[in-house]
Amino acid sequence: MNRQLKLLEYALAGLTRRKGKNVALLLVYAFTIAALGSVLFLTDALRSEARQTLDHAPEMVVQRISAGRHELIPRSYATTIAQLPGVRQATPRVWGYYYDALVRANFTLMGVTEPETQIKDLQGQLPAADNECAVGIGIADIFGATIGDSLVLVDAHGKNRVFAISGIFSAHSALLTHDLILMPEPALRAFFNLDPTVATDIAVSIANPREITTLAKKVRYHLPDTRPISRSEILHTYDSIFNWRSGMMFAVSVAALIAFCILAWDKATGISADEKREIGILKAVGWNTGDVMAIKFWEGLILSLSAFLIGTIAAWLHVFVLGAPALTPILKGWSVLFPPFSLQPVTDPYQILVLAFLTIAPYLACTLIPAWKTAVTAPEQAMRS
Amino acid sequence: MWRARLYLTATLCGILTLTALLMTGQQPNDSADKQQLVAAFGLTDLALFSEARYTRHPSQADLFTAFQDSPGAIDHFPSGSLVVPIPGSRTRSITVLKGER
Amino acid sequence: MLLKTEHLSKIYNRGRPDELTALNAVSLEVHTGEAIALCGPSGSGKTTLLSLLACMSRPTSGQVWFDGKSISRLPERFLAALRRDHFGYIFQQFNLIRDLSVIDNISIPLLPGTLSPQQIRKRGMSVLEQLDLADKAKQKACQLSGGEQQRVAIARALIGNPQVIIADEPTAHLDHSLTNDLLNILSALHAGGATLLIATHDPAIYHHPLIQRTITLHNGSLADLLAP
């Protein structure tokens, strides 16, 4: 213990001797870890947000597939599905998209059937009359609209329709409602010029969650042109959407990995003449190979552990305090509407451990292997280099 | 020995800070409001990316479809970073009428 | 008998075009408490012989005996312990760690051992006082003059209380008065019971009354054995 403390002291003295180089190394290294950690924290938090909130999504959504595409579904299908034993309710829903060429954004329009429902995250009221709508904070912000203002939208006939804003969803729920425009279902049908006999899809409420899979099979048996999507499939989509293999994670990890490889390569090939000479001197005055490796181990651990701690703490602050400003441009893509993050700081300890292992272990190896090669040569030879 | 002590103290502080930060998120959070919202409208997706159907509603999207053709859905290929959405000649745009409150 | 070599040879870059026989079948004996000068022109193999005796490299063939035990084939960790506990080596180039302070430099041999940092420091300071270096303890090695660096190198060699002190060309960087100082230090050590082995081509050393015996190397072989 005492001996390790003395060697640690020596290793620290050694690092401070090459201050400039080591501080630069620490910063680059911490930055790489912070980038990787930010992505990890962000995707983790998004996943957990999805898992928590979408846990209350419909047990099953039934779409109609025609010619390989999602098509409007006849309302009569809802009656068929509702008659299946185990189904509590089958509700035909109307929703669709509206592309605004000026702001180049897609909005999601949804029909409301029960305007009396009290929504805590909504300021104002749900639209009750045919010329009313409720919007997400993103829409209100982009047009600078408040409750009482009206939106003018062009309907399927090319006519301007005026909808008074009766409510705005709070920023708290932006991750779910940012681009939503809600209007009464009959109004939305008229807006999209939908036939009264069809709907966009059917939300199915099922009493016993264990019957979902069976019911999905039955739906496909009775209505072969449908595609039932169960809640577990929805949750699964979000579990896999931001995993290690997903595009963004991949892109950032590859970049980080390349940067790290350059660093490691430099380390592995570049044990300097000075370092070699020092190892030779230490051996000559009576240190054995184990002692030399101990200080090299400390040197590597000090650098990589500090970089890991600095990087991870910086990533946490970046994502959960500052709202990931450095990542949003990458995430946004063409999205004009991008919800502000107010994410719950949920992290997966397993992923942090993986990150720690992936960043500390290779660096230690890169420090120890070349040092070991020098340390096992005779001191006289090592000093002569 | 002051260097070793300083380093060990600083590292311990770092580990404790990180653990504390990581622990704050593990407490159960109050997302009941949002859950009610999801249940009320039968929402199925996060409103994260609104470029295209398969990004706005990934769980509902017809990913089996050969061609994704929602407006703005050109980021699927690297060319998407070179070509921006074409400004439509049949411009449909939302305008806002300011109401008096 | 403290040190003995039998047909000791060292060949560098063996089997390559730049093969070099630095030492060829050297057999000699060193008794406890002797003071020996190792003479010979540069390139005659003095440094190679010293580094073999001090367990800093391994012979190509032949044997080195220390205190009755053959040490040439011992595992590395035993050699390290021998270097630490029994030998004090003063290098021709001093081989100090440039950016470390004097006290840190001379403490290095004791760091992996069992002494506490305070004990190491105390011991270091007493050696520095002995060599009149106590006021330079906090200075970096690279800021010292050649003579001072030489004395720091001696202090590092002495800190472990070695039985054998080996010095490689210790006066190469010293002027006349510093050489005298050095010889006084070495005489004091010899009087304290240490065995001295000094490689040199400086007559001031091998004609000094301290030296009991001179060994001359020529092209890697022993030239003759002369008693003073």
XYZ file of C-alpha atoms in Angstrom:
714
model
C 0.000 0.000 0.000
C 2.692 2.392 1.107
C 4.859 1.227 -1.775
C 2.046 1.829 -4.288
C 1.528 5.311 -2.841
C 5.209 6.093 -3.366
C 5.057 4.786 -6.923
C 1.858 6.786 -7.548
C 3.650 9.876 -6.313
C 6.506 9.168 -8.693
C 4.099 8.601 -11.598
C 2.361 11.912 -10.862
C 5.690 13.693 -10.705
C 6.514 12.113 -14.062
C 3.243 13.317 -15.596
C 3.708 16.862 -14.314
C 7.191 16.896 -15.783
C 5.673 16.525 -19.260
C 2.839 18.856 -18.390
C 2.014 20.379 -21.776
C 1.864 17.104 -23.632
C -0.143 15.332 -20.954
C -2.674 18.109 -20.460
C -3.255 18.225 -24.220
C -3.637 14.462 -24.289
C -6.055 14.555 -21.357
C -8.200 17.197 -23.018
C -8.398 15.449 -26.395
C -9.134 12.185 -24.665
C -11.792 13.719 -22.381
C -13.379 15.429 -25.389
C -13.641 12.138 -27.254
C -15.249 10.515 -24.236
C -17.572 13.492 -23.756
C -18.759 13.186 -27.373
C -19.382 9.488 -27.031
C -20.934 9.940 -23.583
C -23.263 12.706 -24.784
C -24.671 10.478 -27.488
C -25.004 7.659 -25.011
C -26.797 9.795 -22.423
C -29.051 11.427 -25.000
C -30.152 8.206 -26.656
C -30.561 6.504 -23.297
C -32.767 9.285 -22.003
C -34.843 9.316 -25.200
C -35.283 5.566 -25.005
C -36.354 5.677 -21.404
C -38.711 8.587 -22.137
C -40.310 6.536 -24.908
C -40.509 3.459 -22.692
C -42.209 5.374 -19.889
C -44.709 7.435 -21.810
C -45.549 5.104 -24.685
C -46.306 2.399 -22.161
C -49.784 3.942 -22.238
C -50.147 3.784 -26.006
C -53.025 1.701 -27.444
C -52.552 -2.024 -26.871
C -52.880 -2.544 -30.587
C -53.138 -0.360 -33.686
C -54.568 -1.935 -36.815
C -53.607 -0.532 -40.212
C -54.819 -1.584 -43.618
C -52.206 -2.466 -46.162
C -52.990 -2.101 -49.835
C -50.488 -2.616 -52.657
C -47.716 -2.692 -50.108
C -48.647 0.573 -48.519
C -50.548 1.906 -45.580
C -54.080 2.639 -46.809
C -57.232 4.036 -45.301
C -59.116 1.376 -43.367
C -62.913 0.842 -43.656
C -64.721 1.712 -40.439
C -66.587 -1.580 -40.717
C -63.305 -3.317 -39.754
C -63.682 -1.755 -36.304
C -66.988 -3.526 -35.847
C -65.410 -6.856 -36.860
C -62.502 -6.358 -34.463
C -64.751 -5.220 -31.593
C -66.648 -8.494 -31.862
C -63.533 -10.586 -31.198
C -63.593 -11.936 -27.636
C -61.122 -10.101 -25.410
C -61.365 -6.787 -27.258
C -62.680 -4.029 -25.028
C -63.016 -1.363 -27.655
C -62.010 -0.666 -31.256
C -61.859 3.013 -32.141
C -61.403 4.215 -35.733
C -59.040 7.205 -35.743
C -58.386 9.936 -38.244
C -54.971 11.506 -38.516
C -52.585 12.587 -41.236
C -49.823 14.925 -42.232
C -49.754 18.459 -43.497
C -46.632 19.737 -45.221
C -45.992 23.407 -44.949
C -43.814 24.483 -47.852
C -42.869 27.813 -46.360
C -41.362 26.525 -43.134
C -40.656 23.178 -44.813
C -42.045 21.193 -41.963
C -44.482 18.338 -41.634
C -47.203 18.689 -39.089
C -49.267 15.859 -37.706
C -53.005 16.490 -37.751
C -55.174 14.379 -35.452
C -58.915 14.139 -34.995
C -60.362 14.506 -31.482
C -63.507 12.571 -30.613
C -63.908 13.429 -26.933
C -63.310 17.165 -26.499
C -64.426 17.076 -22.853
C -61.336 15.154 -21.757
C -59.221 17.115 -19.299
C -55.553 17.116 -20.329
C -53.173 18.403 -17.673
C -50.442 19.273 -20.148
C -52.781 21.461 -22.208
C -53.251 25.155 -21.617
C -56.721 26.155 -22.757
C -59.231 23.664 -24.123
C -59.393 20.885 -26.643
C -61.124 21.983 -29.849
C -64.875 21.517 -29.566
C -66.198 23.517 -32.521
C -65.392 22.748 -36.167
C -63.272 25.884 -36.535
C -61.064 25.284 -33.525
C -57.763 23.534 -33.047
C -55.218 22.761 -30.328
C -51.522 22.876 -31.255
C -48.186 21.778 -29.907
C -45.725 24.315 -28.558
C -43.515 23.901 -31.624
C -46.221 25.148 -33.955
C -47.194 27.961 -31.630
C -43.525 29.013 -31.448
C -42.713 28.819 -35.148
C -45.703 30.988 -36.078
C -45.614 33.099 -32.947
C -49.219 32.197 -32.236
C -51.021 32.207 -28.892
C -54.442 31.061 -27.714
C -57.092 33.105 -29.486
C -55.068 33.471 -32.686
C -56.124 31.552 -35.781
C -54.232 29.321 -38.158
C -55.096 29.394 -41.827
C -54.591 26.017 -43.487
C -55.239 25.000 -47.060
C -57.613 22.039 -47.230
C -57.911 19.195 -49.732
C -60.012 21.377 -52.031
C -57.388 24.100 -52.035
C -59.508 26.377 -49.912
C -58.256 28.371 -46.964
C -59.701 27.187 -43.698
C -59.408 29.192 -40.501
C -58.956 27.415 -37.192
C -58.935 29.333 -33.925
C -56.374 28.069 -31.434
C -58.277 26.894 -28.384
C -55.338 25.315 -26.570
C -51.558 24.911 -26.629
C -49.727 21.933 -25.221
C -47.150 22.733 -22.596
C -43.430 22.583 -23.279
C -43.228 19.762 -20.745
C -44.932 17.453 -23.223
C -43.088 18.760 -26.289
C -41.435 15.450 -26.964
C -44.913 14.030 -27.676
C -46.915 16.974 -28.944
C -44.441 19.361 -30.537
C -45.802 19.204 -34.091
C -49.398 18.206 -33.346
C -52.483 20.008 -34.601
C -55.645 18.608 -33.051
C -59.099 19.367 -34.440
C -62.517 17.768 -34.018
C -62.724 14.582 -36.036
C -65.574 15.737 -38.363
C -63.641 18.909 -39.102
C -60.502 16.929 -39.927
C -62.465 14.588 -42.206
C -63.839 17.558 -44.046
C -60.345 19.107 -44.209
C -58.762 15.960 -45.668
C -61.893 15.223 -47.736
C -62.137 11.727 -46.259
C -65.052 9.426 -46.986
C -67.167 8.897 -43.832
C -66.817 5.117 -44.243
C -63.040 5.087 -43.787
C -60.495 5.949 -41.067
C -56.682 6.183 -40.885
C -56.311 3.283 -38.520
C -58.056 1.552 -35.648
C -56.891 1.771 -32.057
C -57.787 -1.411 -30.197
C -58.105 -1.580 -26.431
C -57.542 -5.055 -24.996
C -58.379 -6.041 -21.440
C -55.749 -8.703 -20.913
C -52.280 -7.790 -22.181
C -51.373 -11.460 -22.491
C -53.980 -11.877 -25.231
C -52.505 -9.197 -27.503
C -50.462 -11.620 -29.610
C -53.379 -14.032 -30.014
C -55.731 -11.217 -30.934
C -53.244 -9.855 -33.459
C -53.264 -13.271 -35.147
C -57.058 -13.365 -35.095
C -57.268 -9.900 -36.634
C -54.981 -10.971 -39.449
C -57.021 -14.143 -39.925
C -60.355 -12.339 -40.167
C -59.022 -9.292 -41.993
C -56.074 -10.511 -44.055
C -55.293 -7.082 -45.554
C -54.487 -5.569 -42.155
C -51.314 -5.069 -40.184
C -51.782 -5.109 -36.414
C -49.052 -3.314 -34.457
C -48.951 -4.266 -30.778
C -47.799 -1.988 -27.995
C -44.797 -4.168 -27.328
C -43.779 -3.677 -30.969
C -44.061 0.092 -30.539
C -41.872 -0.066 -27.435
C -39.460 -2.382 -29.179
C -39.120 0.120 -32.037
C -37.911 2.720 -29.568
C -35.664 0.276 -27.798
C -33.807 -0.481 -30.984
C -34.011 2.926 -32.620
C -31.124 4.436 -30.659
C -28.992 1.449 -29.895
C -25.286 0.920 -30.592
C -26.014 -0.055 -34.167
C -28.283 2.865 -34.934
C -26.969 5.416 -37.356
C -26.067 8.241 -35.051
C -24.472 6.113 -32.412
C -22.521 4.392 -35.120
C -21.340 7.597 -36.750
C -20.166 9.116 -33.507
C -18.532 5.934 -32.250
C -16.643 5.481 -35.492
C -15.373 9.046 -35.346
C -14.374 8.621 -31.722
C -12.771 5.300 -32.432
C -10.694 6.713 -35.272
C -9.522 9.585 -33.100
C -8.707 7.140 -30.378
C -6.811 4.830 -32.715
C -4.621 7.713 -33.838
C -3.913 8.451 -30.206
C -3.229 4.831 -29.384
C -1.016 4.358 -32.419
C 0.994 7.403 -31.458
C 1.334 6.075 -27.934
C 2.205 2.543 -28.932
C 4.849 3.441 -31.473
C 6.112 6.560 -29.812
C 7.680 5.600 -26.521
C 10.234 8.372 -26.665
C 13.994 8.069 -26.248
C 13.593 10.046 -23.040
C 11.079 7.579 -21.657
C 13.293 4.664 -22.667
C 16.285 6.220 -20.991
C 14.274 6.852 -17.840
C 13.128 3.232 -17.704
C 16.766 2.190 -18.160
C 17.892 4.414 -15.273
C 15.156 3.110 -12.992
C 16.167 -0.448 -13.774
C 19.860 0.357 -13.339
C 19.400 1.747 -9.839
C 17.598 -1.385 -8.773
C 13.947 -1.249 -9.800
C 12.609 -4.510 -11.109
C 10.332 -4.867 -14.112
C 7.271 -4.994 -11.836
C 8.091 -1.632 -10.263
C 8.546 -0.014 -13.656
C 5.278 -1.498 -14.892
C 3.543 -0.260 -11.730
C 4.443 3.370 -12.436
C 3.515 2.980 -16.101
C 0.213 1.460 -15.000
C -0.401 4.405 -12.684
C 0.500 6.862 -15.434
C -1.953 5.226 -17.827
C -4.676 4.924 -15.225
C -4.302 8.509 -14.025
C -4.692 9.820 -17.570
C -7.451 7.524 -18.742
C -9.486 7.516 -15.541
C -9.287 11.305 -15.242
C -10.260 11.664 -18.893
C -13.158 9.281 -18.358
C -14.404 11.134 -15.287
C -14.023 14.578 -16.857
C -15.553 13.413 -20.137
C -18.519 11.647 -18.583
C -19.349 14.458 -16.170
C -19.061 16.962 -19.022
C -21.341 14.793 -21.160
C -23.923 14.616 -18.381
C -23.917 18.375 -17.921
C -24.005 18.898 -21.682
C -27.038 16.676 -22.196
C -29.114 17.169 -19.063
C -28.249 20.706 -18.001
C -27.543 22.440 -21.297
C -29.909 20.341 -23.423
C -27.298 18.821 -25.739
C -26.656 21.953 -27.860
C -23.758 20.309 -29.670
C -25.789 17.276 -30.716
C -29.057 18.856 -31.799
C -27.712 20.097 -35.165
C -26.787 16.509 -35.991
C -30.080 15.122 -34.728
C -32.178 17.770 -36.374
C -31.376 17.001 -39.996
C -34.048 18.788 -42.002
C -36.393 19.016 -39.057
C -37.545 22.543 -38.775
C -39.533 21.509 -35.782
C -37.335 19.963 -33.184
C -38.598 19.592 -29.665
C -36.570 21.223 -26.912
C -35.116 18.586 -24.635
C -36.148 18.521 -21.056
C -35.111 14.951 -20.583
C -35.166 12.997 -17.388
C -31.501 12.255 -16.599
C -31.888 8.517 -16.897
C -28.729 6.556 -17.584
C -27.945 2.918 -17.966
C -25.141 1.880 -15.553
C -24.276 -1.030 -17.825
C -23.572 1.305 -20.737
C -21.460 3.557 -18.528
C -19.422 0.537 -17.504
C -19.001 -0.459 -21.143
C -17.907 3.088 -21.956
C -15.442 3.032 -19.058
C -14.028 -0.276 -20.168
C -13.787 0.707 -23.828
C -11.945 3.912 -23.029
C -9.704 2.956 -20.131
C -8.589 -0.561 -21.057
C -7.199 0.141 -24.561
C -5.297 3.167 -23.322
C -3.765 1.204 -20.475
C -2.747 -1.500 -22.914
C -1.221 1.117 -25.206
C 0.824 2.491 -22.326
C 1.859 -0.795 -20.798
C 2.895 -2.838 -23.824
C 5.667 -0.575 -25.172
C 6.857 0.177 -21.630
C 7.016 -3.532 -20.919
C 9.057 -4.114 -24.065
C 11.606 -1.577 -22.837
C 11.493 -2.708 -19.233
C 12.484 -6.289 -20.035
C 15.613 -5.284 -21.941
C 18.850 -4.987 -20.002
C 19.156 -1.568 -18.310
C 22.469 -0.886 -19.979
C 20.865 -1.274 -23.417
C 17.751 0.735 -22.506
C 19.847 3.648 -21.249
C 21.967 3.755 -24.359
C 19.035 4.578 -26.652
C 3.262 12.577 -1.036
C 1.024 15.603 -1.478
C 0.610 14.846 -5.171
C -0.596 11.305 -4.534
C -3.001 12.464 -1.824
C -4.319 15.291 -3.987
C -4.809 12.953 -6.921
C -6.580 10.285 -4.871
C -8.854 12.899 -3.274
C -9.668 14.492 -6.622
C -10.365 11.139 -8.239
C -12.570 10.088 -5.351
C -14.494 13.359 -5.666
C -14.844 12.757 -9.401
C -16.161 9.248 -8.892
C -18.595 10.414 -6.215
C -19.828 13.306 -8.394
C -20.343 10.997 -11.345
C -22.136 8.417 -9.214
C -24.340 11.127 -7.726
C -25.169 12.473 -11.196
C -25.960 9.014 -12.494
C -28.079 8.238 -9.434
C -30.275 11.351 -9.776
C -31.805 9.909 -12.914
C -32.555 6.547 -11.404
C -35.256 7.914 -9.120
C -38.818 7.319 -10.322
C -39.994 10.423 -12.124
C -43.362 12.003 -12.445
C -44.452 11.364 -15.983
C -48.109 10.742 -15.128
C -49.227 13.839 -17.060
C -47.555 12.660 -20.215
C -48.877 9.159 -19.770
C -52.387 10.560 -19.523
C -51.794 12.510 -22.702
C -50.603 9.404 -24.523
C -53.589 7.410 -23.320
C -56.092 10.138 -24.213
C -55.012 10.500 -27.841
C -53.598 7.041 -28.390
C -50.230 8.515 -29.308
C -47.766 5.963 -30.598
C -44.570 7.934 -31.222
C -42.247 10.690 -30.061
C -42.445 13.943 -32.030
C -38.675 13.978 -32.514
C -38.035 14.132 -36.250
C -40.716 15.507 -38.478
C -39.055 15.108 -41.859
C -40.789 11.961 -42.920
C -43.313 9.393 -41.921
C -40.718 6.814 -41.003
C -38.987 9.278 -38.705
C -42.091 10.942 -37.250
C -43.952 7.694 -36.676
C -41.314 4.965 -36.767
C -43.553 2.469 -35.044
C -46.405 3.047 -37.523
C -44.392 3.562 -40.670
C -44.641 1.113 -43.514
C -40.949 0.319 -43.426
C -41.592 -2.666 -45.657
C -42.508 -0.273 -48.436
C -39.911 0.004 -51.166
C -40.027 3.758 -51.596
C -40.456 6.248 -48.823
C -41.797 9.403 -50.299
C -42.939 11.777 -47.640
C -41.959 15.407 -48.230
C -38.478 16.067 -46.955
C -37.672 12.372 -46.774
C -34.433 12.660 -48.682
C -32.089 12.151 -45.815
C -32.316 8.422 -46.233
C -29.312 8.449 -48.526
C -26.078 10.458 -48.393
C -27.343 12.540 -51.305
C -29.752 14.038 -48.814
C -26.941 16.114 -47.405
C -26.366 17.689 -50.823
C -29.892 18.256 -52.061
C -32.299 20.287 -49.997
C -36.081 19.958 -50.298
C -37.243 21.662 -53.474
C -39.252 24.799 -52.749
C -42.701 23.913 -54.062
C -44.282 26.002 -56.779
C -47.671 25.016 -55.427
C -46.739 26.564 -52.139
C -49.106 25.721 -49.379
C -48.361 27.626 -46.275
C -49.980 28.238 -42.960
C -50.681 31.834 -42.161
C -51.625 33.165 -38.776
C -54.468 35.537 -38.107
C -53.838 37.391 -34.880
C -56.914 37.213 -32.698
C -57.739 39.672 -29.999
C -57.878 38.313 -26.513
C 36.347 -13.013 -2.507
C 33.556 -10.614 -3.485
C 33.477 -10.613 -7.272
C 34.932 -13.059 -9.746
C 34.641 -13.463 -13.489
C 35.441 -16.538 -15.557
C 36.135 -16.230 -19.296
C 33.648 -13.398 -19.505
C 32.748 -12.369 -23.069
C 30.279 -9.892 -24.467
C 29.498 -9.697 -28.165
C 27.088 -7.014 -29.396
C 24.892 -7.533 -32.480
C 25.914 -11.135 -32.688
C 25.552 -12.701 -36.145
C 25.021 -9.333 -37.812
C 27.464 -7.501 -40.070
C 28.145 -4.933 -37.329
C 29.065 -7.628 -34.811
C 31.381 -6.250 -32.106
C 33.337 -8.187 -29.510
C 33.503 -5.774 -26.587
C 34.940 -8.217 -24.084
C 36.884 -11.365 -24.747
C 37.402 -14.105 -22.111
C 38.149 -11.857 -19.163
C 38.883 -13.613 -15.871
C 39.560 -11.544 -12.757
C 38.953 -11.454 -9.018
C 37.979 -8.590 -6.711
C 38.359 -8.927 -2.966
C 36.211 -7.258 -0.340
C 37.486 -3.786 0.542
C 39.799 -3.439 -2.462
C 40.133 -0.239 -4.458
C 40.782 -1.076 -8.105
C 41.356 1.155 -11.113
C 40.302 -0.182 -14.481
C 42.436 1.366 -17.172
C 42.609 1.265 -20.912
C 41.923 3.469 -23.924
C 38.324 4.256 -24.905
C 36.662 1.335 -26.639
C 38.728 -1.176 -24.701
C 35.653 -2.618 -22.964
C 35.829 -0.915 -19.550
C 32.191 0.153 -19.472
C 31.044 -3.228 -20.753
C 32.965 -5.010 -18.017
C 31.577 -2.732 -15.320
C 27.985 -3.139 -16.504
C 28.431 -6.927 -16.526
C 29.836 -6.845 -12.994
C 26.992 -4.646 -11.809
C 24.348 -7.013 -13.284
C 23.175 -4.443 -15.810
C 23.581 -6.696 -18.794
C 24.162 -10.369 -19.375
C 27.371 -11.896 -20.736
C 27.395 -13.664 -24.091
C 29.463 -16.383 -22.463
C 31.329 -16.913 -19.214
C 30.268 -16.355 -15.632
C 30.119 -13.620 -13.003
C 30.263 -14.705 -9.353
C 29.140 -12.413 -6.550
C 29.729 -13.450 -2.951
C 30.264 -17.052 -4.029
C 27.117 -17.312 -6.181
C 26.940 -17.348 -9.953
C 24.682 -14.449 -10.965
C 24.907 -14.491 -14.743
C 21.889 -16.708 -15.249
C 19.723 -15.405 -12.403
C 16.206 -14.210 -13.246
C 15.829 -10.484 -13.758
C 14.113 -9.764 -10.439
C 17.099 -11.141 -8.469
C 19.461 -9.034 -10.517
C 17.364 -5.956 -9.755
C 17.564 -6.756 -6.047
C 21.360 -7.194 -6.317
C 21.730 -3.853 -8.084
C 19.624 -2.154 -5.461
C 21.118 -3.726 -2.347
C 24.791 -4.269 -3.171
C 25.921 -2.000 -5.987
C 26.195 1.729 -6.315
C 26.867 2.731 -9.903
C 28.154 6.176 -10.907
C 27.592 6.585 -14.635
C 29.916 8.420 -16.952
C 26.965 10.473 -18.262
C 25.524 10.692 -14.694
C 22.161 9.450 -16.008
C 20.105 11.698 -13.766
C 16.458 12.368 -14.565
C 16.720 15.903 -15.835
C 13.468 17.478 -14.639
C 13.419 15.886 -11.202
C 14.761 17.674 -8.142
C 18.055 16.533 -6.621
C 16.379 14.958 -3.608
C 13.839 13.127 -5.823
C 16.630 11.900 -8.075
C 18.646 10.370 -5.295
C 15.516 8.887 -3.635
C 14.641 6.809 -6.692
C 16.546 3.635 -5.681
C 14.659 3.469 -2.369
C 11.130 4.136 -3.679
C 10.047 0.534 -4.343
C 11.373 -0.591 -0.966
C 9.755 -0.663 2.443
C 10.988 2.670 3.815
C 8.402 5.390 4.399
C 8.657 8.609 2.361
C 9.836 10.466 5.478
C 12.591 7.921 6.133
C 13.689 8.070 2.488
C 13.831 11.846 2.664
C 15.841 11.796 5.879
C 18.307 9.334 4.447
C 18.576 11.366 1.236
C 19.243 14.585 3.119
C 21.963 12.988 5.208
C 23.719 11.705 2.062
C 23.408 15.160 0.494
C 24.942 16.775 3.583
C 27.796 14.315 3.419
C 28.441 15.493 -0.158
C 27.873 19.161 0.620
C 24.759 19.308 -1.557
C 22.061 19.897 1.061
C 21.296 23.423 -0.176
C 20.670 22.147 -3.720
C 18.117 19.521 -2.658
C 15.141 21.270 -4.265
C 16.843 22.254 -7.521
C 16.223 20.376 -10.724
C 19.081 18.180 -11.844
C 19.358 19.931 -15.194
C 20.018 23.289 -13.493
C 23.194 22.069 -11.804
C 26.783 22.368 -13.001
C 28.720 19.315 -14.184
C 30.525 18.891 -10.878
C 27.294 19.167 -8.926
C 25.568 16.663 -11.178
C 28.493 14.326 -10.597
C 28.038 14.611 -6.853
C 24.276 14.018 -7.195
C 25.092 10.865 -9.170
C 27.413 9.793 -6.353
C 24.733 10.553 -3.774
C 22.262 8.363 -5.674
C 24.836 5.565 -5.757
C 25.429 5.883 -2.024
C 21.868 6.097 -0.758
C 21.417 2.335 -0.560
C 24.639 1.829 1.451
C 26.177 -0.403 -1.214
C 29.024 -2.851 -0.642
C 30.510 -2.169 -4.069
C 30.831 1.261 -5.640
C 31.412 1.259 -9.356
C 32.379 4.477 -11.090
C 32.690 4.838 -14.853
C 35.116 7.623 -15.847
C 34.117 9.747 -12.850
C 36.574 12.537 -13.611
C 35.784 12.923 -17.307
C 33.780 16.106 -16.705
C 35.727 17.482 -13.749
C 38.548 19.999 -13.419
C 41.596 19.488 -11.209
C 40.158 20.699 -7.898
C 36.881 18.830 -8.385
C 38.878 15.693 -9.148
C 40.622 16.108 -5.812
C 37.268 16.544 -4.071
C 36.024 13.388 -5.727
C 39.082 11.423 -4.700
C 38.591 12.623 -1.129
C 34.996 11.398 -1.200
C 36.053 8.056 -2.649
C 38.824 7.682 -0.084
C 36.322 8.326 2.707
C 34.021 5.665 1.296
C 36.875 3.223 0.960
C 37.871 3.926 4.539
C 34.281 3.115 5.479
C 34.731 -0.392 4.080
C 33.350 -0.076 0.553
C 34.897 -1.924 -2.373
C 35.783 0.482 -5.198
C 35.966 -0.250 -8.903
C 36.864 2.790 -10.978
C 37.189 2.836 -14.741
C 39.436 5.655 -15.807
C 42.226 6.809 -18.043
C 43.057 9.702 -15.744
C 46.545 9.309 -14.168
C 45.365 11.440 -11.241
C 43.250 8.478 -10.214
C 45.343 5.452 -10.959
C 48.407 7.055 -9.420
C 46.485 8.066 -6.317
C 47.547 6.272 -3.101
C 43.925 5.139 -2.681
C 44.243 2.696 -5.590
C 45.613 -0.645 -4.520
C 45.529 -2.398 -7.863
C 45.229 -1.509 -11.537
C 43.657 -3.698 -14.197
C 44.355 -2.780 -17.798
C 42.075 -3.731 -20.640
C 43.086 -3.715 -24.261
C 40.676 -4.510 -27.059
C 38.451 -6.391 -24.689
C 41.161 -8.534 -23.150
C 43.183 -8.211 -19.973
C 46.576 -6.684 -20.812
C 48.380 -7.387 -17.583
C 47.927 -7.435 -13.818
C 50.010 -4.837 -12.038
C 50.466 -4.283 -8.370
C 51.139 -0.666 -7.425
